[in-house]
């Protein structure tokens, strides 16, 4: 496969390209993007992005990109083809929908999505999106449906998640739990969600707004940071934050 020798994939936002690090001498090269900002699907070398921020790799080896200033989610296949997975390029908005529709009035829309995550260890995995400009977390199902992530397990329970500016998302591959890095009215938090049960309170109020370190206290977190933008979860369930 094209990506078999890739050690790390990252978004070079200011240069509008997706880069990778190979294990051989830790060389850095461009995976997709011609370096000119815009929106163009097709061969990886000719494709265009606009300030991409988040990247992840799904279970089929596709690189999923939060193409932030294009307000859409892109996919780079192992064969080196770039396509738009969801969203309307250049048109920001707040709408769930079917990614396969050709009707622009029915297509899903995002506003400055910053983060993406995929559950690589589970069948029929969703792609999770931090729809930052809409203060939402959305999921793209394997069937191609975009919907808001519920917070309380009840229909229409999206009000709580809308109170946060969500900068990043991750998925714990052990159980499919979604970890969200967000800003609750300027008080950064890490929150944990189950797609079946909604908000999980044992990790719902982890503050990130000062430079204090510490251990677990009273079922919550004592660690404080200066604010965060990137988040991931390793195979042992440890949460890693870019402070």
Short mmCIF file of N, CA and C in Angstrom, two decimals, residues 9 17 21 32 34 43 46 56 92 101 131 159 201 203 213 228 233 240:
data_model
loop_
_atom_site.label_atom_id
_atom_site.label_comp_id
_atom_site.label_asym_id
_atom_site.label_seq_id
_atom_site.Cartn_x
_atom_site.Cartn_y
_atom_site.Cartn_z
N UNK A 9 1.64 11.41 9.82
CA UNK A 9 0.98 12.29 8.87
C UNK A 9 0.60 13.58 9.59
N UNK A 17 -0.83 22.06 2.53
CA UNK A 17 -0.50 20.72 2.07
C UNK A 17 -0.57 19.74 3.25
N UNK A 21 5.98 11.85 7.44
CA UNK A 21 7.34 11.52 7.87
C UNK A 21 7.54 10.02 7.65
N UNK A 32 0.03 15.14 -0.10
CA UNK A 32 -1.01 15.67 -0.99
C UNK A 32 -1.01 17.18 -0.92
N UNK A 34 -0.66 20.79 -3.80
CA UNK A 34 0.33 21.39 -4.69
C UNK A 34 0.96 22.64 -4.07
N UNK A 43 -5.75 13.82 -8.34
CA UNK A 43 -4.43 13.28 -8.00
C UNK A 43 -3.81 14.08 -6.85
N UNK A 46 -1.70 17.27 -7.42
CA UNK A 46 -2.37 18.44 -7.99
C UNK A 46 -3.49 18.97 -7.11
N UNK A 56 -6.35 12.41 10.37
CA UNK A 56 -6.39 11.11 11.01
C UNK A 56 -6.33 10.06 9.91
N UNK A 92 -19.55 27.81 4.13
CA UNK A 92 -19.71 27.44 5.52
C UNK A 92 -21.19 27.43 5.89
N UNK A 101 -25.45 13.36 -1.67
CA UNK A 101 -26.42 14.13 -2.43
C UNK A 101 -25.75 15.16 -3.33
N UNK A 131 -16.53 20.37 14.63
CA UNK A 131 -17.07 21.43 13.78
C UNK A 131 -16.95 22.73 14.57
N UNK A 159 -27.73 20.72 22.96
CA UNK A 159 -27.52 22.06 23.51
C UNK A 159 -26.24 22.14 24.33
N UNK A 201 -19.70 11.77 32.75
CA UNK A 201 -19.30 12.84 33.66
C UNK A 201 -17.94 12.66 34.31
N UNK A 203 -15.15 12.60 33.13
CA UNK A 203 -14.10 13.36 32.46
C UNK A 203 -14.69 14.60 31.82
N UNK A 213 0.26 21.43 37.53
CA UNK A 213 0.26 19.99 37.29
C UNK A 213 -0.17 19.27 38.54
N UNK A 228 -5.33 23.98 24.94
CA UNK A 228 -4.91 22.93 24.03
C UNK A 228 -5.62 23.00 22.68
N UNK A 233 -5.55 9.68 21.63
CA UNK A 233 -5.58 8.65 22.66
C UNK A 233 -4.73 7.49 22.17
N UNK A 240 -3.38 12.28 25.18
CA UNK A 240 -2.22 13.12 24.90
C UNK A 240 -2.72 14.43 24.31
#
